[in-house]
């Protein structure tokens, strides 16, 4: 197990022991041990264990060292397995209910014999929880509301939807006279495809009016916490948000810390420590007891000053790392070497290829879609309606597709729009890997997107072979939504990414980054390596209406998370180049 995985196990042990009512010193020892591991290098831990010196580390005693060693070498821990087995699963589930910690859960269990969430709900309904010492009506109500909202609470939220809530709040915060800077940090700022909660960081001098403004925003359903420099709320959609207020000189440090990711932060903290400095949400100061004289002299009593994140990174000899790259996946090494990529931006896009019209299952006509693309300043728009096998999506017969091609040619010839329209199709990949139209039909189009829309349950081997056969078709230009996943709703079909990417590269086929906020498929985690090996990307909104074209923004997030530059993306190229690329097919 890696050190972070071991740290997670130790934290969980601490919580479980607390649930069982163990001695608080014992539970705290596990939590402290987890923190020690987090701030260590993996190499350091490996060496300490190999040389049997782990128990000499401050904060790690004999018993803890033995357990860490067991997890490190075997990935298992008998003590942990037994502990888990000794606790009712319902009690562990209750930890997810807002307002309930291990101590309260233990009290409810011991005094009322409640072992499930349902049991807890009825104990609240008939007033037994309120009667317990230390509870009362208020907390009973809160627990009940927490249970009722648990589904919404527990769920993650689509980046697009979370952004729609966050954007007006950031703008509103910035407009307040007490506020000098405001930003939405966390996974939202990192452009992650789903968001757990929002994290607003605000620099202000007079904080009370800012907190008041925040908790009275429209859409706030419940104020879950409120302090002098902090507040948490839950919106109607179930999305929660934390607000943190800091003095202006702390803003860059707080913004960096709460942008995360946690993995990135741990590595940054280690880098600071290696320079005798301690990095936290509060600032960058000489590390206590281990700070070098130089760092102390430079840091002074109040530590290193940073007016923005660029200065914070510079203080650790790094270039500015874009938030999307802060996942602890090599970005710090690249920033140190001056080898960060110049990431693609929204403004680099000059069009997109996978879009639908009312001819199949779209909600706007060819002319409306073209007008919308022109309004976005796009040089070109590709129309790729469904093929005949997609009956429920009104897939086009050969005749209807031929008519659409003629319509597009006429539209281009009319000069009505500055945006050039390319003729395409989103052609079904049939269950054996053949395409839904014959070669003669496909030959009349500028380009062909191929996608799987049926027979999802094939084995990974069959699905991979099926997709590769479609990639090898000489008329195929690009592969649509590789896995068919719908985020938070449907897992994608199983495929072998390496084989599919290899086949695409070998056949000069593009793989799309489907920018629909519900898909973001192929996932960003595959792009960096794939692009390094020569795979070309197209960021396609898969728009089914004019407003859907703007979904390319979600695709840009994922492309950036995948370290892509505009050189990797076909629709960042000018019209003439794209025409040439399609002409060469
Ligand atoms: P989310 O909300 O689950 O989509 O993901 P994040 O990344 O927004 O996570 P969140 O809201 O729990 O915390 C915001 C950031 O705060 C996170 O990205 C890094 C930082 N942070 C939170 N807890 C820890 C921690 O235990 N250790 C470190 N190093 N950083 C943390
Ligand atoms: Ca968050
Ligand atoms: Ca948070
Ligand atoms: Zn599709």
Coordinates of C-alpha atoms and ligand atoms in Angstrom, one line a residue:
X1 CA 0.0 0.0 0.0
X2 CA 1.1 3.6 -0.6
X3 CA 1.6 5.9 2.3
X4 CA -1.6 7.8 1.4
X5 CA -3.7 4.6 1.3
X6 CA -2.2 3.6 4.7
X7 CA -3.0 7.1 6.1
X8 CA -6.7 6.6 5.0
X9 CA -6.8 3.3 6.8
X10 CA -5.4 4.8 10.0
X11 CA -7.9 7.7 9.9
X12 CA -10.8 5.2 9.5
X13 CA -9.5 3.1 12.4
X14 CA -9.5 6.3 14.5
X15 CA -13.2 6.9 13.6
X16 CA -14.2 3.3 14.2
X17 CA -12.5 3.2 17.6
X18 CA -14.4 6.4 18.5
X19 CA -17.6 4.8 17.4
X20 CA -16.8 1.9 19.8
X21 CA -16.1 4.3 22.6
X22 CA -12.4 3.6 22.9
X23 CA -10.1 5.7 25.0
X24 CA -9.7 9.1 23.2
X25 CA -5.9 8.9 23.4
X26 CA -5.9 5.8 21.4
X27 CA -8.2 7.2 18.7
X28 CA -6.2 10.3 18.5
X29 CA -2.9 8.4 18.1
X30 CA -4.3 6.9 14.8
X31 CA -5.3 10.3 13.5
X32 CA -2.0 11.8 14.4
X33 CA -0.2 8.8 12.7
X34 CA -2.1 9.4 9.5
X35 CA -1.0 13.1 9.5
X36 CA 2.6 12.1 10.0
X37 CA 2.4 9.7 7.0
X38 CA 0.8 12.3 4.8
X39 CA 3.7 14.7 5.2
X40 CA 6.3 12.1 4.5
X41 CA 7.8 11.1 1.1
X42 CA 6.9 7.7 -0.1
X43 CA 10.7 6.9 -0.4
X44 CA 11.2 8.0 3.2
X45 CA 8.5 5.7 4.5
X46 CA 9.9 2.8 2.4
X47 CA 13.4 3.3 3.9
X48 CA 12.2 3.7 7.5
X49 CA 10.3 0.5 7.2
X50 CA 13.1 -1.4 5.5
X51 CA 15.5 -0.3 8.2
X52 CA 13.0 -0.9 10.9
X53 CA 13.3 2.7 12.2
X54 CA 9.6 3.7 11.8
X55 CA 8.9 3.5 15.5
X56 CA 11.6 6.1 16.2
X57 CA 9.6 8.7 14.3
X58 CA 7.8 11.2 16.5
X59 CA 4.1 10.5 16.7
X60 CA 4.5 6.8 15.8
X61 CA 4.8 4.3 18.6
X62 CA 5.5 0.5 18.5
X63 CA 1.9 -0.6 17.9
X64 CA 1.3 1.9 15.1
X65 CA 4.7 1.1 13.4
X66 CA 3.8 -2.6 13.4
X67 CA 0.4 -1.9 11.8
X68 CA 1.8 0.5 9.2
X69 CA 4.5 -2.1 8.3
X70 CA 1.8 -4.8 7.9
X71 CA -0.3 -2.5 5.6
X72 CA 2.8 -1.5 3.7
X73 CA 3.9 -5.0 2.9
X74 CA 0.6 -6.9 2.5
X75 CA -2.0 -4.2 1.9
X76 CA -4.1 -5.8 4.6
X77 CA -4.4 -5.5 8.4
X78 CA -6.1 -8.1 10.5
X79 CA -6.8 -5.7 13.3
X80 CA -8.7 -3.4 10.8
X81 CA -10.7 -6.2 9.3
X82 CA -11.7 -7.5 12.8
X83 CA -12.6 -3.9 13.9
X84 CA -14.8 -3.3 10.9
X85 CA -16.5 -6.7 11.4
X86 CA -17.2 -5.9 15.0
X87 CA -19.3 -2.8 14.2
X88 CA -22.9 -2.7 12.8
X89 CA -22.7 -1.4 9.2
X90 CA -25.7 0.9 10.0
X91 CA -23.6 2.8 12.6
X92 CA -20.8 3.4 10.0
X93 CA -23.4 4.6 7.5
X94 CA -24.7 7.1 10.1
X95 CA -21.4 8.9 9.9
X96 CA -22.6 10.3 6.6
X97 CA -25.6 12.0 8.3
X98 CA -24.8 15.7 8.8
X99 CA -24.8 16.6 12.5
X100 CA -23.8 13.1 13.6
X101 CA -20.3 12.3 14.8
X102 CA -19.0 9.0 16.3
X103 CA -19.8 10.1 19.9
X104 CA -23.4 10.9 19.2
X105 CA -23.9 7.7 17.2
X106 CA -22.5 5.7 20.1
X107 CA -24.8 7.4 22.5
X108 CA -27.9 6.7 20.3
X109 CA -26.8 3.1 19.8
X110 CA -26.1 2.4 23.5
X111 CA -29.2 4.0 24.9
X112 CA -31.8 3.3 22.3
X113 CA -30.4 0.1 20.7
X114 CA -30.7 1.7 17.2
X115 CA -28.5 0.0 14.6
X116 CA -29.8 1.3 11.2
X117 CA -30.5 4.6 9.5
X118 CA -34.2 3.6 9.3
X119 CA -34.2 2.9 13.0
X120 CA -32.7 6.2 13.7
X121 CA -35.3 8.0 11.6
X122 CA -38.1 6.4 13.6
X123 CA -36.4 7.1 16.9
X124 CA -36.3 10.8 15.8
X125 CA -40.0 10.7 14.6
X126 CA -41.3 9.5 17.9
X127 CA -39.1 11.8 20.0
X128 CA -36.8 9.3 21.6
X129 CA -33.6 11.0 20.4
X130 CA -34.7 14.4 21.8
X131 CA -35.1 12.8 25.2
X132 CA -31.5 11.7 25.3
X133 CA -29.1 13.7 27.5
X134 CA -27.1 16.1 25.2
X135 CA -29.6 16.0 22.3
X136 CA -32.9 17.9 22.5
X137 CA -35.5 18.9 19.9
X138 CA -33.2 21.0 17.8
X139 CA -30.6 18.3 17.2
X140 CA -33.3 15.7 16.7
X141 CA -34.8 17.8 13.9
X142 CA -31.4 18.3 12.4
X143 CA -30.6 14.6 12.3
X144 CA -34.0 13.8 10.8
X145 CA -33.5 16.5 8.1
X146 CA -30.0 15.1 7.5
X147 CA -31.4 11.6 7.0
X148 CA -34.0 12.9 4.6
X149 CA -31.5 14.8 2.6
X150 CA -28.8 12.2 2.8
X151 CA -29.2 11.2 -0.9
X152 CA -28.8 14.8 -2.1
X153 CA -26.0 15.4 0.5
X154 CA -24.1 12.3 -0.5
X155 CA -24.2 12.9 -4.2
X156 CA -21.6 14.7 -6.1
X157 CA -22.6 17.3 -8.6
X158 CA -21.8 17.9 -12.3
X159 CA -19.1 20.5 -12.8
X160 CA -21.4 22.4 -15.1
X161 CA -24.3 22.6 -12.6
X162 CA -22.0 23.5 -9.7
X163 CA -20.4 26.2 -11.8
X164 CA -23.8 27.7 -12.6
X165 CA -24.4 28.1 -8.9
X166 CA -20.9 29.4 -8.1
X167 CA -20.5 32.0 -10.9
X168 CA -23.1 34.5 -9.7
X169 CA -21.9 34.1 -6.1
X170 CA -18.3 34.9 -6.9
X171 CA -19.5 37.9 -8.9
X172 CA -21.7 39.0 -6.0
X173 CA -18.9 38.6 -3.5
X174 CA -16.5 40.6 -5.6
X175 CA -19.0 43.4 -5.8
X176 CA -19.3 43.8 -2.0
X177 CA -17.4 46.9 -0.7
X178 CA -15.8 44.9 2.1
X179 CA -14.3 42.3 -0.4
X180 CA -11.0 42.8 -2.2
X181 CA -10.7 39.3 -3.8
X182 CA -13.0 36.3 -4.1
X183 CA -12.6 33.0 -5.9
X184 CA -14.3 29.6 -6.0
X185 CA -11.5 27.1 -5.1
X186 CA -11.7 23.3 -4.7
X187 CA -12.5 20.8 -7.4
X188 CA -14.6 23.4 -9.2
X189 CA -11.5 25.5 -9.9
X190 CA -9.5 22.4 -10.8
X191 CA -12.1 21.7 -13.5
X192 CA -12.9 18.2 -12.2
X193 CA -15.9 16.6 -13.9
X194 CA -17.8 16.3 -10.7
X195 CA -17.8 18.5 -7.6
X196 CA -18.4 17.4 -4.0
X197 CA -18.9 20.9 -2.6
X198 CA -18.1 24.5 -3.3
X199 CA -15.3 26.3 -1.5
X200 CA -15.4 30.1 -1.6
X201 CA -12.3 32.0 -0.5
X202 CA -12.7 35.7 0.2
X203 CA -10.3 38.4 1.2
X204 CA -12.0 41.0 3.4
X205 CA -11.4 43.3 6.2
X206 CA -14.9 43.7 7.6
X207 CA -16.2 40.2 7.6
X208 CA -19.7 40.2 9.2
X209 CA -21.6 41.8 6.3
X210 CA -20.0 39.3 3.9
X211 CA -21.1 36.3 5.9
X212 CA -24.6 37.8 6.2
X213 CA -24.8 38.4 2.4
X214 CA -23.6 34.8 1.7
X215 CA -26.1 33.0 3.9
X216 CA -29.0 35.0 2.5
X217 CA -28.4 34.2 -1.1
X218 CA -31.4 33.0 -3.2
X219 CA -31.2 29.2 -3.4
X220 CA -29.8 28.8 0.1
X221 CA -32.0 26.1 1.7
X222 CA -30.2 25.7 4.9
X223 CA -27.4 27.3 6.9
X224 CA -25.4 24.4 8.2
X225 CA -22.7 26.3 10.0
X226 CA -22.0 30.0 10.8
X227 CA -19.1 31.5 12.5
X228 CA -17.2 34.8 12.4
X229 CA -15.0 34.0 9.4
X230 CA -16.7 30.9 8.1
X231 CA -20.1 29.8 6.9
X232 CA -21.5 26.7 5.3
X233 CA -24.8 26.5 3.4
X234 CA -26.8 24.0 1.4
X235 CA -28.5 25.0 -1.8
X236 CA -31.9 23.6 -3.0
X237 CA -30.1 21.2 -5.4
X238 CA -28.4 19.6 -2.3
X239 CA -25.0 21.1 -3.3
X240 CA -23.2 22.5 -0.2
X241 CA -20.8 25.4 0.0
X242 CA -18.2 26.6 2.4
X243 CA -17.2 30.2 2.7
X244 CA -13.9 31.2 4.2
X245 CA -12.9 34.7 5.0
X246 CA -9.2 35.6 5.3
X247 CA -7.2 38.8 5.7
X248 CA -5.9 40.1 2.3
X249 CA -2.3 39.0 3.0
X250 CA -3.4 35.4 3.5
X251 CA -5.5 35.2 0.4
X252 CA -3.0 33.6 -1.9
X253 CA -2.1 30.9 0.7
X254 CA -5.8 30.1 1.5
X255 CA -6.7 30.1 -2.2
X256 CA -3.9 27.7 -3.0
X257 CA -4.7 25.4 0.0
X258 CA -8.4 25.1 -0.7
X259 CA -7.9 24.7 -4.4
X260 CA -6.1 21.5 -3.7
X261 CA -6.0 18.8 -4.7
X262 CA -5.0 17.2 -1.4
X263 CA -2.3 15.2 -3.2
X264 CA -0.9 18.3 -4.7
X265 CA -0.9 20.1 -1.3
X266 CA 0.9 17.2 0.4
X267 CA 3.7 17.4 -2.2
X268 CA 3.9 21.2 -2.0
X269 CA 4.2 21.0 1.8
X270 CA 7.0 18.4 1.5
X271 CA 8.7 20.7 -1.0
X272 CA 8.4 23.6 1.5
X273 CA 9.8 21.4 4.3
X274 CA 12.8 20.5 2.2
X275 CA 13.5 24.2 2.1
X276 CA 13.0 24.6 5.9
X277 CA 9.6 26.2 5.4
X278 CA 6.1 25.2 6.5
X279 CA 3.3 25.8 3.9
X280 CA -0.3 26.0 5.1
X281 CA -3.5 27.8 4.4
X282 CA -2.2 30.5 6.7
X283 CA 1.1 31.2 5.0
X284 CA 4.7 30.1 4.3
X285 CA 6.9 30.4 7.4
X286 CA 10.1 28.9 8.8
X287 CA 9.4 25.4 9.9
X288 CA 9.5 25.2 13.6
X289 CA 12.7 23.8 15.0
X290 CA 13.9 22.7 11.6
X291 CA 13.9 26.1 9.8
X292 CA 17.3 27.0 8.3
X293 CA 18.8 30.3 9.3
X294 CA 18.5 31.5 5.8
X295 CA 14.8 30.7 5.6
X296 CA 14.2 32.4 9.0
X297 CA 16.1 35.5 7.9
X298 CA 14.1 35.7 4.6
X299 CA 10.8 34.7 6.1
X300 CA 10.9 37.0 9.1
X301 CA 8.4 36.8 11.9
X302 CA 5.4 36.9 9.5
X303 CA 6.8 34.5 6.9
X304 CA 7.1 34.8 3.2
X305 CA 4.7 37.3 1.6
X306 CA 2.9 36.3 -1.6
X307 CA 0.5 38.8 -3.3
X308 CA -0.8 36.0 -5.5
X309 CA -0.3 32.3 -6.3
X310 CA 2.4 33.1 -8.8
X311 CA 4.4 34.6 -6.0
X312 CA 3.6 31.6 -3.8
X313 CA 4.9 29.2 -6.4
X314 CA 7.9 31.4 -7.0
X315 CA 8.8 31.3 -3.3
X316 CA 9.2 27.5 -3.8
X317 CA 11.2 27.9 -7.1
X318 CA 8.3 26.9 -9.3
X319 CA 6.4 28.4 -12.2
X320 CA 2.7 29.0 -11.8
X321 CA 0.9 25.7 -12.0
X322 CA -2.6 26.1 -13.6
X323 CA -5.3 24.7 -11.1
X324 CA -6.4 22.0 -13.6
X325 CA -3.0 20.4 -13.3
X326 CA -2.9 20.3 -9.5
X327 CA -3.6 16.6 -9.1
X328 CA -0.2 15.5 -7.8
X329 CA 0.5 13.8 -11.2
X330 CA 3.9 15.3 -12.0
X331 CA 3.0 19.0 -12.3
X332 CA 5.5 20.1 -9.6
X333 CA 8.4 18.4 -11.4
X334 CA 7.3 19.9 -14.7
X335 CA 7.0 23.4 -13.1
X336 CA 10.4 23.0 -11.6
X337 CA 11.9 22.1 -14.9
X338 CA 10.1 24.9 -16.7
X339 CA 8.3 22.2 -18.8
X340 CA 4.7 22.9 -18.0
X341 CA 2.6 22.7 -21.3
X342 CA 0.9 25.8 -22.6
X343 CA -2.6 24.4 -22.1
X344 CA -5.3 24.8 -24.6
X345 CA -7.8 27.6 -23.9
X346 CA -11.5 28.2 -24.9
X347 CA -10.4 31.0 -27.2
X348 CA -8.3 28.5 -29.2
X349 CA -11.3 26.7 -30.5
X350 CA -12.5 27.6 -34.0
X351 CA -15.4 25.1 -34.3
X352 CA -16.5 21.6 -33.5
X353 CA -17.6 18.5 -35.3
X354 CA -20.1 16.4 -33.4
X355 CA -23.4 18.3 -33.3
X356 CA -27.0 17.4 -34.0
X357 CA -30.0 19.1 -35.6
X358 CA -33.8 18.5 -35.7
X359 CA -33.1 16.1 -38.6
X360 CA -32.3 13.5 -35.9
X361 CA -32.7 14.1 -32.1
X362 CA -31.5 17.7 -31.9
X363 CA -33.8 20.6 -30.8
X364 CA -32.6 23.3 -33.3
X365 CA -32.4 23.4 -37.1
X366 CA -29.4 23.4 -39.3
X367 CA -29.8 27.2 -39.8
X368 CA -30.3 27.9 -36.1
X369 CA -27.2 25.8 -35.2
X370 CA -25.1 27.6 -37.8
X371 CA -26.3 31.0 -36.6
X372 CA -25.3 30.0 -33.0
X373 CA -21.9 28.9 -34.2
X374 CA -21.4 32.1 -36.0
X375 CA -22.4 34.1 -32.9
X376 CA -19.7 32.2 -31.0
X377 CA -17.2 33.4 -33.7
X378 CA -16.6 29.9 -35.0
X379 CA -15.0 29.4 -38.4
X380 CA -16.7 26.1 -38.9
X381 CA -19.4 23.8 -37.6
X382 CA -19.7 20.1 -38.2
X383 CA -23.2 18.4 -38.4
X384 CA -23.2 14.8 -37.4
X385 CA -26.7 13.6 -37.0
X386 CA -27.5 10.0 -36.0
X387 CA -27.5 7.1 -38.5
X388 CA -30.4 4.9 -39.5
X389 CA -30.0 2.2 -36.8
X390 CA -30.6 4.8 -34.1
X391 CA -34.3 4.6 -34.7
X392 CA -35.3 6.2 -31.4
X393 CA -33.1 9.2 -32.2
X394 CA -34.7 9.5 -35.7
X395 CA -31.5 8.4 -37.3
X396 CA -31.3 9.4 -41.0
X397 CA -31.9 7.0 -43.9
X398 CA -29.5 7.3 -46.8
X399 CA -32.1 9.5 -48.6
X400 CA -32.5 11.9 -45.8
X401 CA -28.7 12.1 -45.2
X402 CA -28.2 12.8 -48.9
X403 CA -30.8 15.6 -48.7
X404 CA -29.1 17.0 -45.6
X405 CA -25.8 17.0 -47.5
X406 CA -27.4 18.9 -50.4
X407 CA -29.0 21.4 -47.9
X408 CA -25.6 22.1 -46.3
X409 CA -23.9 22.6 -49.6
X410 CA -26.6 25.1 -50.6
X411 CA -26.3 26.9 -47.2
X412 CA -22.5 27.2 -47.7
X413 CA -23.0 28.4 -51.2
X414 CA -25.6 31.0 -50.2
X415 CA -23.0 33.0 -48.2
X416 CA -25.6 33.6 -45.5
X417 CA -23.2 32.8 -42.7
X418 CA -19.5 33.4 -42.2
X419 CA -19.3 30.0 -40.5
X420 CA -18.6 27.1 -42.9
X421 CA -20.6 23.9 -42.3
X422 CA -19.0 20.5 -42.7
X423 CA -21.1 17.5 -43.7
X424 CA -20.8 14.6 -41.4
X425 CA -22.6 11.8 -39.6
X426 CA -22.5 10.2 -36.2
X427 CA -22.6 6.7 -37.6
X428 CA -23.5 3.8 -35.4
X429 CA -20.9 1.1 -34.8
X430 CA -23.0 -2.1 -35.3
X431 CA -22.6 -4.9 -32.8
X432 CA -20.0 -6.6 -35.0
X433 CA -18.0 -3.4 -35.7
X434 CA -19.4 -2.7 -39.2
X435 CA -20.7 0.8 -39.8
X436 CA -24.3 1.7 -40.3
X437 CA -23.9 3.2 -43.8
X438 CA -22.0 1.6 -46.8
X439 CA -18.8 3.1 -48.2
X440 CA -20.6 4.8 -51.1
X441 CA -22.7 6.8 -48.6
X442 CA -19.8 7.6 -46.3
X443 CA -17.7 8.8 -49.3
X444 CA -20.1 11.7 -49.9
X445 CA -19.4 13.2 -46.4
X446 CA -16.6 15.6 -45.3
X447 CA -16.0 13.4 -42.2
X448 CA -17.4 10.5 -40.2
X449 CA -17.8 10.2 -36.4
X450 CA -18.4 6.6 -35.3
X451 CA -20.1 5.7 -32.0
X452 CA -21.6 2.8 -30.0
X453 CA -25.2 3.4 -29.2
X454 CA -26.5 -0.2 -28.7
X455 CA -25.4 -3.6 -27.4
X456 CA -23.6 -2.1 -24.4
X457 CA -23.3 -5.3 -22.5
X458 CA -20.7 -7.0 -24.6
X459 CA -17.5 -8.2 -22.9
X460 CA -14.6 -5.8 -22.8
X461 CA -12.8 -8.0 -25.4
X462 CA -15.7 -8.0 -27.8
X463 CA -16.4 -4.3 -27.3
X464 CA -12.7 -3.5 -27.9
X465 CA -12.6 -5.6 -31.1
X466 CA -15.8 -4.1 -32.3
X467 CA -14.6 -0.5 -31.8
X468 CA -11.2 -1.3 -33.4
X469 CA -12.9 -2.8 -36.4
X470 CA -14.8 0.5 -36.8
X471 CA -11.6 2.5 -36.3
X472 CA -10.0 0.5 -39.1
X473 CA -12.7 1.4 -41.6
X474 CA -11.0 3.7 -44.1
X475 CA -14.0 6.2 -43.9
X476 CA -13.8 6.7 -40.2
X477 CA -12.5 10.1 -39.1
X478 CA -13.1 10.1 -35.4
X479 CA -14.4 7.9 -32.6
X480 CA -17.3 9.4 -30.5
X481 CA -17.7 9.0 -26.7
X482 CA -15.4 6.1 -26.2
X483 CA -17.2 4.5 -23.2
X484 CA -20.7 5.9 -23.4
X485 CA -20.6 6.8 -19.7
X486 CA -23.1 9.2 -18.2
X487 CA -21.5 10.8 -15.2
X488 CA -23.3 10.0 -11.9
X489 CA -25.9 8.0 -13.8
X490 CA -24.4 5.2 -15.9
X491 CA -21.0 3.5 -16.0
X492 CA -19.4 3.3 -19.4
X493 CA -19.0 0.0 -21.3
X494 CA -15.8 -1.8 -20.6
X495 CA -13.0 -1.3 -23.1
X496 CA -9.3 -1.7 -23.4
X497 CA -8.1 1.9 -23.7
X498 CA -4.5 1.0 -24.7
X499 CA -5.6 -1.1 -27.6
X500 CA -8.2 1.4 -28.8
X501 CA -5.7 4.3 -28.6
X502 CA -3.1 2.3 -30.4
X503 CA -5.5 1.5 -33.2
X504 CA -6.6 5.1 -33.5
X505 CA -3.0 6.3 -33.8
X506 CA -2.1 3.5 -36.3
X507 CA -5.1 4.4 -38.5
X508 CA -4.9 8.2 -38.2
X509 CA -8.2 8.3 -36.4
X510 CA -9.1 11.1 -34.0
X511 CA -10.6 10.3 -30.6
X512 CA -13.1 12.8 -29.5
X513 CA -13.2 14.4 -26.1
X514 CA -17.0 14.6 -25.8
X515 CA -17.5 17.9 -24.0
X516 CA -21.1 17.2 -22.9
X517 CA -20.9 17.9 -19.1
X518 CA -22.6 14.6 -18.6
X519 CA -20.0 12.6 -20.5
X520 CA -16.5 14.2 -20.7
X521 CA -15.5 11.0 -22.5
X522 CA -12.6 10.0 -23.2
X523 CA -11.7 10.8 -19.6
X524 CA -8.9 13.3 -18.9
X525 CA -6.9 10.7 -17.1
X526 CA -6.1 9.0 -20.4
X527 CA -5.2 12.0 -22.5
X528 CA -1.8 13.0 -21.4
X529 CA -0.2 9.7 -22.3
X530 CA -2.3 9.2 -25.4
X531 CA -1.4 12.6 -26.8
X532 CA 2.3 12.1 -26.0
X533 CA 2.1 9.0 -28.2
X534 CA 0.6 11.0 -31.1
X535 CA -3.2 10.7 -30.7
X536 CA -5.1 13.7 -32.1
X537 CA -8.1 15.0 -30.2
X538 CA -11.3 16.8 -31.2
X539 CA -13.3 18.6 -28.4
X540 CA -16.9 18.1 -29.4
X541 CA -19.9 19.5 -27.6
X542 CA -22.3 16.8 -28.9
X543 CA -24.8 19.7 -29.0
X544 CA -28.5 18.8 -29.3
X545 CA -29.5 22.5 -29.2
X546 CA -27.9 25.9 -29.8
X547 CA -27.0 26.4 -26.1
X548 CA -25.2 23.0 -26.1
X549 CA -22.4 24.4 -28.3
X550 CA -21.2 26.2 -25.2
X551 CA -20.5 22.9 -23.5
X552 CA -17.1 23.0 -25.2
X553 CA -16.1 24.9 -22.1
X554 CA -16.4 21.7 -20.0
X555 CA -14.4 19.9 -22.6
X556 CA -11.7 22.5 -22.4
X557 CA -11.4 21.8 -18.6
X558 CA -10.9 18.1 -19.2
X559 CA -8.5 18.8 -22.1
X560 CA -6.4 21.0 -19.7
X561 CA -6.6 18.3 -17.0
X562 CA -5.2 16.0 -19.7
X563 CA -2.2 18.3 -20.3
X564 CA -3.4 19.0 -23.9
X565 CA -2.1 22.0 -25.9
X566 CA -3.8 23.4 -29.0
X567 CA -1.4 21.4 -31.2
X568 CA -3.2 18.2 -29.9
X569 CA -6.7 19.4 -30.9
X570 CA -8.0 19.4 -34.5
X571 CA -10.7 22.0 -33.8
X572 CA -8.1 24.5 -32.7
X573 CA -6.9 24.6 -36.3
X574 CA -8.1 27.1 -38.9
X575 CA -10.7 26.2 -41.5
X576 CA -8.2 25.8 -44.3
X577 CA -6.2 23.3 -42.4
X578 CA -9.2 21.3 -41.3
X579 CA -10.5 21.2 -44.9
X580 CA -7.1 19.9 -46.0
X581 CA -7.1 17.2 -43.2
X582 CA -10.6 16.1 -44.3
X583 CA -9.7 16.2 -48.0
X584 CA -6.7 13.9 -47.3
X585 CA -9.0 11.1 -46.0
Ligands
LIG1 P1 -14.7 17.8 -3.7 O1 -15.3 18.9 -2.9 O2 -14.8 16.5 -3.0 O3 -15.1 17.8 -5.1 O4 -13.1 18.0 -3.7 P2 -12.2 19.2 -3.2 O5 -10.8 19.1 -3.8 O6 -12.9 20.5 -3.5 O7 -12.1 18.9 -1.7 P3 -12.6 19.6 -0.4 O8 -13.8 20.5 -0.7 O9 -12.8 18.6 0.6 O10 -11.4 20.5 0.1 C1 -10.9 21.6 -0.7 C2 -9.4 21.6 -0.7 O11 -8.9 21.8 0.6 C3 -8.8 20.3 -1.2 O12 -8.7 20.1 -2.6 C4 -7.4 20.3 -0.5 C5 -7.7 21.1 0.8 N1 -7.8 20.1 1.8 C6 -8.9 19.7 2.4 N2 -8.7 18.7 3.4 C7 -7.3 18.5 3.3 C8 -6.4 17.6 4.1 O13 -6.8 16.9 4.9 N3 -5.1 17.7 3.7 C9 -4.6 18.6 2.8 N4 -3.3 18.6 2.5 N5 -5.4 19.4 2.1 C10 -6.8 19.4 2.3
LIG2 CA1 -14.9 21.1 -2.6
LIG3 CA1 -15.2 21.8 1.0
LIG4 ZN1 -23.7 9.7 -29.6

